Coordinates of N, CA and C in Angstrom, one line a residue:
X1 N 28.5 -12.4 24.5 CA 27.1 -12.6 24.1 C 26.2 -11.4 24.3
X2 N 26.3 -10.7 25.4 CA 25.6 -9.6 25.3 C 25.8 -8.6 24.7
X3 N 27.0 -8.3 23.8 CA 27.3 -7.2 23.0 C 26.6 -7.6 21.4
X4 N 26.5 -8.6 21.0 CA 26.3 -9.8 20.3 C 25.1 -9.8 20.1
X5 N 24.3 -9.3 21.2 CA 22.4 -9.6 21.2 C 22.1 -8.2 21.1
X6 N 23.3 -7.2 21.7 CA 22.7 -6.2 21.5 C 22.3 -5.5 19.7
X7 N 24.2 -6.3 19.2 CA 24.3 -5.7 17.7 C 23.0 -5.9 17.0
X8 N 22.0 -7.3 17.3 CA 21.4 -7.9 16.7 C 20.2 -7.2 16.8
X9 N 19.7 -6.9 18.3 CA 18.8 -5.7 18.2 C 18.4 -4.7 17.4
X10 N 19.9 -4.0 17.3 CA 20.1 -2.8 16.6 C 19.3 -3.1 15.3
X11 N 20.2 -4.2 15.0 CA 20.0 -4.7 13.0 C 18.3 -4.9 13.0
X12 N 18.3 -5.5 14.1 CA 16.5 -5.9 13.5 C 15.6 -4.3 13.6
X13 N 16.0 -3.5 14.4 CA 15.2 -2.3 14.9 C 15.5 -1.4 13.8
X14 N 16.5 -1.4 13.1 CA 17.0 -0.8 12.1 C 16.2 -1.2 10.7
X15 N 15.9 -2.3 10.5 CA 15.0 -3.1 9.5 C 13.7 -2.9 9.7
X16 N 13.1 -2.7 10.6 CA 11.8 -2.9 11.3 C 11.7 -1.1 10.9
X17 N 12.3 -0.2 10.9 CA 12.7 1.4 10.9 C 12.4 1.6 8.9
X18 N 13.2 0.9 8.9 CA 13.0 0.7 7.1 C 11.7 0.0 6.6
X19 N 11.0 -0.7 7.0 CA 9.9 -1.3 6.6 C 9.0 -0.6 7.4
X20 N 9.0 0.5 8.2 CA 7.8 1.4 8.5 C 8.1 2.5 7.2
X21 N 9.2 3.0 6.9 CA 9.6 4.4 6.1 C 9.0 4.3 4.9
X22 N 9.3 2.3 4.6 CA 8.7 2.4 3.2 C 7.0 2.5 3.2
X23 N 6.6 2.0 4.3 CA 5.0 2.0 4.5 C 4.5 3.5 4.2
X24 N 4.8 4.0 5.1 CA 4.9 5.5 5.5 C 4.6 6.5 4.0
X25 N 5.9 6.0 2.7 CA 5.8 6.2 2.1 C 4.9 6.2 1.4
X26 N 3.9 5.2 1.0 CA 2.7 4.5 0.7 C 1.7 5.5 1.1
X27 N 1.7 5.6 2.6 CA 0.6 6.2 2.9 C 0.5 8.4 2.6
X28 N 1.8 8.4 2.3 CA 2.0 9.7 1.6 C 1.7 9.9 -0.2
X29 N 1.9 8.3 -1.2 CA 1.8 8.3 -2.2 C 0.6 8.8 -2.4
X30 N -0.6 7.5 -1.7 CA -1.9 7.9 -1.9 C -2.4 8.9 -2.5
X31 N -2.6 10.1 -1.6 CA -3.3 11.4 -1.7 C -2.1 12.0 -2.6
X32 N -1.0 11.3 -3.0 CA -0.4 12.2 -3.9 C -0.7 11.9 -5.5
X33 N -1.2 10.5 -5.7 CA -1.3 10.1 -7.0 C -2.7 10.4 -7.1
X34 N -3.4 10.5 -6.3 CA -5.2 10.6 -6.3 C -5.6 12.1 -6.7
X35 N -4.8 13.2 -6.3 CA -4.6 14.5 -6.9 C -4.1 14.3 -8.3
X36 N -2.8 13.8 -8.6 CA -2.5 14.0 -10.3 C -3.4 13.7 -10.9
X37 N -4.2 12.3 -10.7 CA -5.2 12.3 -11.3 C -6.4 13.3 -11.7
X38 N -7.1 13.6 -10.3 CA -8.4 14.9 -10.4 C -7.9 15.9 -10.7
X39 N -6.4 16.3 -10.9 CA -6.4 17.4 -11.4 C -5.5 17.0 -12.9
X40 N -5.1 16.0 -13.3 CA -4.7 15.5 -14.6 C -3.0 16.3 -14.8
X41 N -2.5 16.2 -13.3 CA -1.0 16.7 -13.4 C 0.0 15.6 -14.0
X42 N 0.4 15.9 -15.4 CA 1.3 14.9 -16.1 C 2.8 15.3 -15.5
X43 N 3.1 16.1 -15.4 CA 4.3 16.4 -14.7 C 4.5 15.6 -13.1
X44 N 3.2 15.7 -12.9 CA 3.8 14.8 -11.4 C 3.4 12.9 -11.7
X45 N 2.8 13.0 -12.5 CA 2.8 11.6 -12.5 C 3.9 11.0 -13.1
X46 N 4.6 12.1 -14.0 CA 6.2 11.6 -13.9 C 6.9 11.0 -13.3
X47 N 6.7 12.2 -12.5 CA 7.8 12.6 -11.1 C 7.6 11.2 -10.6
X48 N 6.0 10.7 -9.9 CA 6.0 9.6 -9.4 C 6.8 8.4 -9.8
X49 N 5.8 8.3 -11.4 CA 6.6 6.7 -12.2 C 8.4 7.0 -11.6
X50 N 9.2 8.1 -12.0 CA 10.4 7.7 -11.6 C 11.3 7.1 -10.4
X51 N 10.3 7.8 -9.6 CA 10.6 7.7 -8.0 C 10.2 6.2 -7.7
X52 N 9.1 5.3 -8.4 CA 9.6 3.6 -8.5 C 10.6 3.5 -8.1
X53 N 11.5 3.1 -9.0 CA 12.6 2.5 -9.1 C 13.5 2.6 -7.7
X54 N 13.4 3.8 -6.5 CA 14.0 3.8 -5.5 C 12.8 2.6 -4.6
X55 N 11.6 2.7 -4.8 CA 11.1 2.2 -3.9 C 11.8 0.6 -3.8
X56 N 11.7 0.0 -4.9 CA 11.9 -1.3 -5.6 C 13.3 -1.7 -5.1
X57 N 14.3 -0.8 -5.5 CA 15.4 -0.8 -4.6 C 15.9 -1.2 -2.8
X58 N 14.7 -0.3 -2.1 CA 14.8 -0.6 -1.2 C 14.1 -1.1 -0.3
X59 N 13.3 -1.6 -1.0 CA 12.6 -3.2 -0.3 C 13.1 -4.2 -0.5
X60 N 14.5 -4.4 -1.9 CA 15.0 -5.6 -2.1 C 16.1 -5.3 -1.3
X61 N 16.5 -4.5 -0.6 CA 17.8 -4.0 0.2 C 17.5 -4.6 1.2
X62 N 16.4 -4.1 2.2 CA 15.8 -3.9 3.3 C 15.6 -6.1 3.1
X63 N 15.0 -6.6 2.8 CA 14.7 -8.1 2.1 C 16.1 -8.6 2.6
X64 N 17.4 -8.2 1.6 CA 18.5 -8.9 1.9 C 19.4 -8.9 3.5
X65 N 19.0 -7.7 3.9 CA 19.5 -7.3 5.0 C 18.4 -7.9 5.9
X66 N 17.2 -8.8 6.0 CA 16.3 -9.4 6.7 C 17.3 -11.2 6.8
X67 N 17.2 -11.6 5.6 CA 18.0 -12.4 5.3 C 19.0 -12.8 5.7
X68 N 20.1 -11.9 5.5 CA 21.4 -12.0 6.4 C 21.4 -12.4 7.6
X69 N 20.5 -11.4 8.4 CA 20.3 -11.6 10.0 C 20.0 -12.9 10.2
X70 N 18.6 -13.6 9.9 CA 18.1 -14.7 10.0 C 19.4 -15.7 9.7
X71 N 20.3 -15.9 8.5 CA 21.3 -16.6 8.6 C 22.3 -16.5 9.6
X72 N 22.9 -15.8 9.7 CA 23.7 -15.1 10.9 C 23.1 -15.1 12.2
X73 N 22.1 -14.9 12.7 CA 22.0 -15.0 14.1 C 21.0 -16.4 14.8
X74 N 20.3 -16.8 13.2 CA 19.0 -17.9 14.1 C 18.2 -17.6 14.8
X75 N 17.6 -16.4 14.6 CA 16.8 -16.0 15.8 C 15.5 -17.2 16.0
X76 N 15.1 -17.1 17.1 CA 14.0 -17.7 18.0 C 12.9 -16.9 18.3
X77 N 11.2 -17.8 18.1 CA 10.6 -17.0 18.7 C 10.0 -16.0 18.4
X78 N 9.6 -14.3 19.2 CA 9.1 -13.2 18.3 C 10.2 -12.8 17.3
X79 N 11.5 -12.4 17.8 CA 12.9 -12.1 16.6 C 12.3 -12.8 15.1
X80 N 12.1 -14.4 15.5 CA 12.2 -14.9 14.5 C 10.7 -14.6 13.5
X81 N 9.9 -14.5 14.2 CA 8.4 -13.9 13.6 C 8.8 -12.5 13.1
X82 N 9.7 -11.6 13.9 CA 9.7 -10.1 13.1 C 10.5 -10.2 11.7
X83 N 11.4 -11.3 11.5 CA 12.1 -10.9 10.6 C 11.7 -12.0 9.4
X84 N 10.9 -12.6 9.8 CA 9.9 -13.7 8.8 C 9.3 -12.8 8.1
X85 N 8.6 -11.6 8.7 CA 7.7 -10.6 8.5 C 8.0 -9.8 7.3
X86 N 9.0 -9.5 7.5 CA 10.1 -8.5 6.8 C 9.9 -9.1 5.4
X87 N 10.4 -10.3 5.2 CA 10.1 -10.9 3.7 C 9.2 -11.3 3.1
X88 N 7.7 -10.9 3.9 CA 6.2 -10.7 3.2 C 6.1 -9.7 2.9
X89 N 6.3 -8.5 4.3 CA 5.9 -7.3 4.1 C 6.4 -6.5 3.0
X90 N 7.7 -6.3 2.9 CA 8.5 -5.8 1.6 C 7.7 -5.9 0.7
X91 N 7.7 -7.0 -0.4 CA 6.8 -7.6 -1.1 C 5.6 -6.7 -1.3
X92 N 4.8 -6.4 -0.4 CA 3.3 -6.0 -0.4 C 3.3 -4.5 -0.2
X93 N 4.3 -3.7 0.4 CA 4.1 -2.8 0.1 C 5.0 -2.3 -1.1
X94 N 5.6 -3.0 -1.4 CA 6.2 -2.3 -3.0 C 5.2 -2.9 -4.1
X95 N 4.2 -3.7 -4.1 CA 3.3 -4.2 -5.2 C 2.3 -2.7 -4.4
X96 N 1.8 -1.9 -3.3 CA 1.0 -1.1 -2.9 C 1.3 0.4 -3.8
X97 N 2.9 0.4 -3.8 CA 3.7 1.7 -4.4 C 3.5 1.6 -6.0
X98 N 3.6 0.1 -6.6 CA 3.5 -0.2 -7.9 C 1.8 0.1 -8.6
X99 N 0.8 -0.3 -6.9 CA -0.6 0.1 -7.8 C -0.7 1.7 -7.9
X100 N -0.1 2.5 -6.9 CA -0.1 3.8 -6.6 C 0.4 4.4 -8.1
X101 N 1.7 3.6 -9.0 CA 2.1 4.1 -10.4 C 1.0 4.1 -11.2
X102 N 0.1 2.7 -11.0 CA -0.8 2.6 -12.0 C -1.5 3.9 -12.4
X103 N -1.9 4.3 -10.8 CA -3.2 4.9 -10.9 C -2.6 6.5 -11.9
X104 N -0.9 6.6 -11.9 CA -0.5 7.3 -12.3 C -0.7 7.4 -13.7
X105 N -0.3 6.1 -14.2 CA -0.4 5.6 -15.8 C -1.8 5.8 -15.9
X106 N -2.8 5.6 -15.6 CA -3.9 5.9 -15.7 C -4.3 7.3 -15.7
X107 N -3.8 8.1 -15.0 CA -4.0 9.6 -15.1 C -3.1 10.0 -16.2
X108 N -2.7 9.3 -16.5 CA -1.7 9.7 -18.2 C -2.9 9.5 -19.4
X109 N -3.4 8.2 -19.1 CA -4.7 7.9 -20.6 C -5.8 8.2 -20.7
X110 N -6.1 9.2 -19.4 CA -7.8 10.0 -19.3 C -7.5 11.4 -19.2
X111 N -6.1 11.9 -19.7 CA -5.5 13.2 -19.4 C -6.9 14.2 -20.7
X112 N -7.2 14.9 -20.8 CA -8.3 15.7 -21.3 C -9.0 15.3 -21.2
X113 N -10.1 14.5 -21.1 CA -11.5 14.3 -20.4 C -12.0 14.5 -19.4
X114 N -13.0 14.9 -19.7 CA -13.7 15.1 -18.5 C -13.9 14.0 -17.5
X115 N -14.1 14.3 -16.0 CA -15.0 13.0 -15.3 C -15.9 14.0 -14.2
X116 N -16.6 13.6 -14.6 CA -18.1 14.0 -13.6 C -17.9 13.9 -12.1
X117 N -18.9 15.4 -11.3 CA -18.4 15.1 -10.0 C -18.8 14.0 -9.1
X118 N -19.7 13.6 -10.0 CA -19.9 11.8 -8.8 C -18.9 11.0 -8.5
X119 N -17.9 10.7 -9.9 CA -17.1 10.2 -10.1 C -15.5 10.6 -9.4
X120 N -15.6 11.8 -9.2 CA -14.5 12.4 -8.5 C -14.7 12.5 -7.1
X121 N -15.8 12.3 -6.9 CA -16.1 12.6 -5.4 C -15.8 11.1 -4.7
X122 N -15.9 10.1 -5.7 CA -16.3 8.7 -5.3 C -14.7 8.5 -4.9
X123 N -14.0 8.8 -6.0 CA -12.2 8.1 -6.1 C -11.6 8.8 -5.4
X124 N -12.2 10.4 -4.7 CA -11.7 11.0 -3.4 C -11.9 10.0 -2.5
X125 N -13.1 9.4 -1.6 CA -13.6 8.5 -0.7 C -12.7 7.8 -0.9
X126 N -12.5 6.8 -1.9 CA -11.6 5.7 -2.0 C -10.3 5.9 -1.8
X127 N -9.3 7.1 -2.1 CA -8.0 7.4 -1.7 C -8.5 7.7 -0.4
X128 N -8.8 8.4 0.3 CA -9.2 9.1 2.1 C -8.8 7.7 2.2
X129 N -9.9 6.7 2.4 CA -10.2 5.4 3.0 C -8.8 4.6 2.7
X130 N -8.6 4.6 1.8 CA -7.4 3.9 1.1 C -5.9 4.3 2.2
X131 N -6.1 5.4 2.0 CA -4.8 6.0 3.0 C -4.9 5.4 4.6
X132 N -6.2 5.7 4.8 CA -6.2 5.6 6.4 C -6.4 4.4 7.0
X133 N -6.7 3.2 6.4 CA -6.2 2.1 6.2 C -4.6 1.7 6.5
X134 N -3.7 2.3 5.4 CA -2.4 2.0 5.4 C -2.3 2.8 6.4
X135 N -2.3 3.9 6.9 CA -1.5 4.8 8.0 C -2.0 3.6 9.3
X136 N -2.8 3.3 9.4 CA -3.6 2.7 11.0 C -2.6 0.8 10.8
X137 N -2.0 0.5 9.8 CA -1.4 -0.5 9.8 C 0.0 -0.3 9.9
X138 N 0.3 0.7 9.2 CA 1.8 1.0 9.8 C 2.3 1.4 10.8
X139 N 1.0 2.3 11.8 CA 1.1 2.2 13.0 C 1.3 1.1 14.1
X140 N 0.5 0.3 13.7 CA 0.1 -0.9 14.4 C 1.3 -1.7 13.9
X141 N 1.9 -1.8 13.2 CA 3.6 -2.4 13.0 C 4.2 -1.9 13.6
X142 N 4.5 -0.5 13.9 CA 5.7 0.0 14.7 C 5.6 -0.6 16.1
X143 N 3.9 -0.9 16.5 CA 3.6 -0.5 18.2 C 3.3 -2.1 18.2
X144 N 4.0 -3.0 17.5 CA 3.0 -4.4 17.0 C 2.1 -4.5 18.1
X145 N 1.1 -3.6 17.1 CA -0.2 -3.4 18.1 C -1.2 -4.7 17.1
X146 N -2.0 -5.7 18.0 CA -2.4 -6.8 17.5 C -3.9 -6.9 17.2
X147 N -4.6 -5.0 18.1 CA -6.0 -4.9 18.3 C -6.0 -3.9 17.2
X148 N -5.4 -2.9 17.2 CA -5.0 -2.5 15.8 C -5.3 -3.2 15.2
X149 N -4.3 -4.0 14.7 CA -4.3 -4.2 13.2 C -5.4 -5.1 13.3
X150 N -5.9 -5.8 14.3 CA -7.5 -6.7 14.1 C -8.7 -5.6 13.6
X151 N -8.7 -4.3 13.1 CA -9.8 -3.5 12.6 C -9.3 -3.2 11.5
X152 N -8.0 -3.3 11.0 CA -8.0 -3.3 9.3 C -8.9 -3.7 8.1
X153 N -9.4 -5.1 8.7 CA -10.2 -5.7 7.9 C -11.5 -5.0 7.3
X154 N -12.4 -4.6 8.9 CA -13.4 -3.8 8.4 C -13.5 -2.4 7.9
X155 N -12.5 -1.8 8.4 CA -11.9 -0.8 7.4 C -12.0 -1.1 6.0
X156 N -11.3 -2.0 5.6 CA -11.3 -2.3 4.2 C -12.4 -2.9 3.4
X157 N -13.7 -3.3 4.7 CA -14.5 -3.9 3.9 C -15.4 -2.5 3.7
X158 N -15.4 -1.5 4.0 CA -16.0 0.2 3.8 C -15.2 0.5 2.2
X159 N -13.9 0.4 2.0 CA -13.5 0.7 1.1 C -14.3 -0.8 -0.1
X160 N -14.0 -1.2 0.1 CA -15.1 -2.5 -0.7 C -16.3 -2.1 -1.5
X161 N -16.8 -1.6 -0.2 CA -18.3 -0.8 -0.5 C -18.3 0.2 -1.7
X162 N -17.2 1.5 -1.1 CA -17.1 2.1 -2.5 C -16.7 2.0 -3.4
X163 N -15.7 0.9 -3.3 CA -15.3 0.3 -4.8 C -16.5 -0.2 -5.5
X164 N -17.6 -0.9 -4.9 CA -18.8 -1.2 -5.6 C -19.6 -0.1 -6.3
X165 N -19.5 0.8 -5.4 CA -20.3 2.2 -5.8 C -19.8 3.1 -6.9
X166 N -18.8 2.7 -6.7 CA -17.6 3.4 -7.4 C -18.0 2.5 -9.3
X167 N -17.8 1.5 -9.3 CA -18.3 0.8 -10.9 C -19.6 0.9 -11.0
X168 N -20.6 0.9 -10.0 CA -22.2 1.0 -10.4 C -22.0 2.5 -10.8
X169 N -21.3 3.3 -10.2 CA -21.4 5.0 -11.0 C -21.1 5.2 -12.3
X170 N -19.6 4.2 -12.9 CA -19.1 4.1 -13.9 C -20.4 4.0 -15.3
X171 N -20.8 2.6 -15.1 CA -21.7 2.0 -15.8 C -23.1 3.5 -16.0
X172 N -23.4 4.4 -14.9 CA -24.7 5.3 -15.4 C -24.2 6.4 -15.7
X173 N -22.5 6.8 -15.5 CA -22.2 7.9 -16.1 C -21.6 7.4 -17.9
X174 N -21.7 6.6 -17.8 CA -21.5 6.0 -19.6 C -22.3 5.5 -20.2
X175 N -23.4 5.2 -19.6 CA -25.1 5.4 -20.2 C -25.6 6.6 -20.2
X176 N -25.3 7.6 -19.5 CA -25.7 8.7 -19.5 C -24.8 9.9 -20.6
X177 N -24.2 9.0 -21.2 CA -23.0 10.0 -22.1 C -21.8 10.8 -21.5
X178 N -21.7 11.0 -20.3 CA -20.7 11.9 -19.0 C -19.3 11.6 -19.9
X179 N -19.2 10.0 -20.2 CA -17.7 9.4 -19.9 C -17.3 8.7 -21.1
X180 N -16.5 8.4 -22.2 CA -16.6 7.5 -23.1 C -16.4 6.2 -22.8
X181 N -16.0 5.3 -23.4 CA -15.6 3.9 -23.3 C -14.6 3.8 -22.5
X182 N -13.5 4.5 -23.1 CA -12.0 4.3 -22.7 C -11.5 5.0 -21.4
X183 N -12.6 6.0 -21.1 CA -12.2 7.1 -20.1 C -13.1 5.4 -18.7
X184 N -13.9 5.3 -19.0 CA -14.5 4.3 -18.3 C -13.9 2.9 -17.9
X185 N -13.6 2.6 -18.8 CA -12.7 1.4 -18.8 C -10.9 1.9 -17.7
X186 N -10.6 2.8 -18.2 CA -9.4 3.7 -17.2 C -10.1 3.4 -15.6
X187 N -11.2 4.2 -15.8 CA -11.5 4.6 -14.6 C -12.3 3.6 -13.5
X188 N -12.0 2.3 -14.3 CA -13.1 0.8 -13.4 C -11.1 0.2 -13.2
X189 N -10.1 0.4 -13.5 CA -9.3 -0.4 -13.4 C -8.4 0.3 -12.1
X190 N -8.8 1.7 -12.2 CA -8.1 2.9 -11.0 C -8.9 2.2 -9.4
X191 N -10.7 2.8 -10.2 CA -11.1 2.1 -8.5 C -10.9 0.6 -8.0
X192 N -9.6 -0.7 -9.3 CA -9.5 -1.5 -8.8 C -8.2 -1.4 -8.1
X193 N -7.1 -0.4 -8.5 CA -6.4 -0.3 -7.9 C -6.3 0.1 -6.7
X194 N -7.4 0.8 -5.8 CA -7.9 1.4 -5.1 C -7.5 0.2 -3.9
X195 N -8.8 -0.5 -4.4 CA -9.0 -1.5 -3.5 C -8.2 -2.6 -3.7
X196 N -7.1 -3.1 -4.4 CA -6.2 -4.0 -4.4 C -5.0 -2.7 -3.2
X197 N -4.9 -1.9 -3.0 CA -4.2 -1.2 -2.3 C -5.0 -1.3 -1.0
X198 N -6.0 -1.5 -0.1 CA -6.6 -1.9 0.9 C -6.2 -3.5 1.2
X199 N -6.6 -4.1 0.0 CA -6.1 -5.7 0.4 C -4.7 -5.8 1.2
X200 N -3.4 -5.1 0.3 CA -2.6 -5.1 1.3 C -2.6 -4.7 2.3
X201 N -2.8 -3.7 2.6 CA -3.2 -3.3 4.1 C -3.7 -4.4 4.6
X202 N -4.9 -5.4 4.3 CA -5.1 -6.3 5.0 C -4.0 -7.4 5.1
X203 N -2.9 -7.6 4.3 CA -2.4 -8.5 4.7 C -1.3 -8.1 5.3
X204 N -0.9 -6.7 5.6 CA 0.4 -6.4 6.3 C -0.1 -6.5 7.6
X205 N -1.7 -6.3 7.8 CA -2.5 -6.4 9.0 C -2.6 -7.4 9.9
X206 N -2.5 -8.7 8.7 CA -2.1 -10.4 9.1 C -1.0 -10.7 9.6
X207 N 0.0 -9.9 9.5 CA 1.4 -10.0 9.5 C 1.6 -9.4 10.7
X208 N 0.9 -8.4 11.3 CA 0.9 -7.7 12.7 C 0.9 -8.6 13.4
X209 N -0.3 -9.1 13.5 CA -1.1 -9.8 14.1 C 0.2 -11.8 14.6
X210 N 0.2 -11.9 13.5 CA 1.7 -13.2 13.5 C 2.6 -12.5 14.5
X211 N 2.8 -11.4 14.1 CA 4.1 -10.9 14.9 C 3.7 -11.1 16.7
X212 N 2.4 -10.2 16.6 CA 2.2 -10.0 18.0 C 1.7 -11.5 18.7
X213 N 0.9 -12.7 17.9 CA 0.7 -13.8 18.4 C 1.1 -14.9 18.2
X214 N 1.6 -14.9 17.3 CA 2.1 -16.5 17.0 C 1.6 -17.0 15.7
X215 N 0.1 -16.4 15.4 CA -0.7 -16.9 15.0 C -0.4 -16.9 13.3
X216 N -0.3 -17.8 12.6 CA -0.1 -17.8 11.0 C -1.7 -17.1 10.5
X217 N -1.2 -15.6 9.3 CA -2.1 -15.3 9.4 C -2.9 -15.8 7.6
X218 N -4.3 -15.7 6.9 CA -4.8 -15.9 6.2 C -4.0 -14.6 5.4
X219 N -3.9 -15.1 4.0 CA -3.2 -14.1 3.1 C -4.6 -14.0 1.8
X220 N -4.6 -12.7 1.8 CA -5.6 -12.4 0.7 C -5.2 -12.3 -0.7

C-alpha cells in the first residue's frame, strides 16, 4: 500500500507539474502575441498560430492522464479536488492560448495600418495586466495558495476598466479619422480578447481556491 500511494503521488505531482507548464506558457504567450501585434510581426504570428496545435495536444494528454488516475486510484478528499481540478483547468487555459492566436489573427488583418499611440499604449496596459494576472494564478496553483488566488478577481476587475477605456478610445479615434472601420472593429474584438483572457484567470482562481477549501467555486 505504501509503494502504491507513493506511485500515486508521483502521477498526481507529475500532472499538477503539467498543468503549471501549460499555464506558465500562457503567461509567456501574452507579451509575445501583444508585441506581433504593435509591431505587425507576420512571421511570428505564424510561428504562434502553429505552435497551437502542441498546446491543444497537451491539455488533452495531461486531461486523460487526470482521468486515468481518478479511475484507477479513487482518490478521496484534497487528491480528489486536485484532480477534479485538472479537467476544468486544461480546458481554460487552452481556450486562454486559443484567445492569445486570436489576437494573432488579428495582427494578421490590421497588418499596414496605422494605430495611434493612445491606442497602443492602451493594449500595452491590457497585455502587462493581462499577464500578471495569469502569472499570480499559476503561482497560487503550484503553492495552492487560497489568499492568492482570492485577489485575482480584483485584479481582473482593473483589467475591466481598461477594456472599457480601451473601446471608449476606439469609438474617438474613428471619429477622429486615426483608424478606419475595419482596423476598429479588429481592434474592439483584440481588447475583447484581452479581457476574456483575465476571465480565465478568474476561473483557474476559483479552482485554487476548491482545491485549497472545499469550497465549489462560481464559474464566469
Amino acid at each position: 500500500m505504501p509503494d502504491l500511494r507513493h506511485e500515486f503521488q508521483h502521477a498526481l505531482g507529475d500532472i499538477r507539474n503539467e498543468i503549471a507548464q501549460l499555464g506558465a506558457l500562457v503567461v509567456e504567450l501574452i507579451p509575445r502575441v501583444t508585441d506581433i501585434l504593435l509591431q505587425q510581426d507576420l512571421e511570428g504570428a505564424e510561428y504562434v498560430l502553429r505552435g497551437d496545435a502542441d498546446i491543444d495536444a497537451r491539455t488533452t494528454e495531461v486531461e486523460e492522464r487526470a482521468l486515468n488516475l481518478l479511475a484507477l486510484q479513487a482518490p478521496v478528499a484534497g487528491d480528489l479536488r486536485q484532480i477534479a481540478s485538472v479537467l476544468k483547468l486544461g480546458p481554460e487555459i487552452e481556450r486562454s492560448a486559443d484567445l492569445c492566436c486570436n489576437i494573432c489573427k488579428a495582427a494578421r488583418r490590421v497588418y499596414g495600418h496605422n494605430v495611434d499611440p493612445k491606442l497602443r499604449g492602451l493594449i500595452q496596459k491590457m497585455s502587462d495586466q493581462a499577464q500578471q494576472e495569469y502569472k499570480e494564478v499559476v503561482e497560487a496553483y503550484l503553492t495552492v495558495d487560497g489568499i492568492r488566488a482570492a485577489a485575482i478577481p480584483d485584479m481582473d476587475a482593473f483589467l475591466d476598466g481598461l477594456h472599457r477605456q480601451f473601446i471608449a478610445q476606439i469609438f474617438e479615434s474613428h471619429a477622429a479619422g486615426s483608424i478606419d472601420l475595419q482596423v476598429a472593429v479588429q481592434l474592439a474584438m483584440v481588447g475583447r480578447f484581452y479581457e476574456r483572457i483575465g476571465d480565465h484567470a478568474v476561473n483557474i482562481s476559483n479552482r485554487v481556491l476548491y482545491i485549497a477549501t472545499g469550497t465549489l467555486p462560481e464559474h464566469i
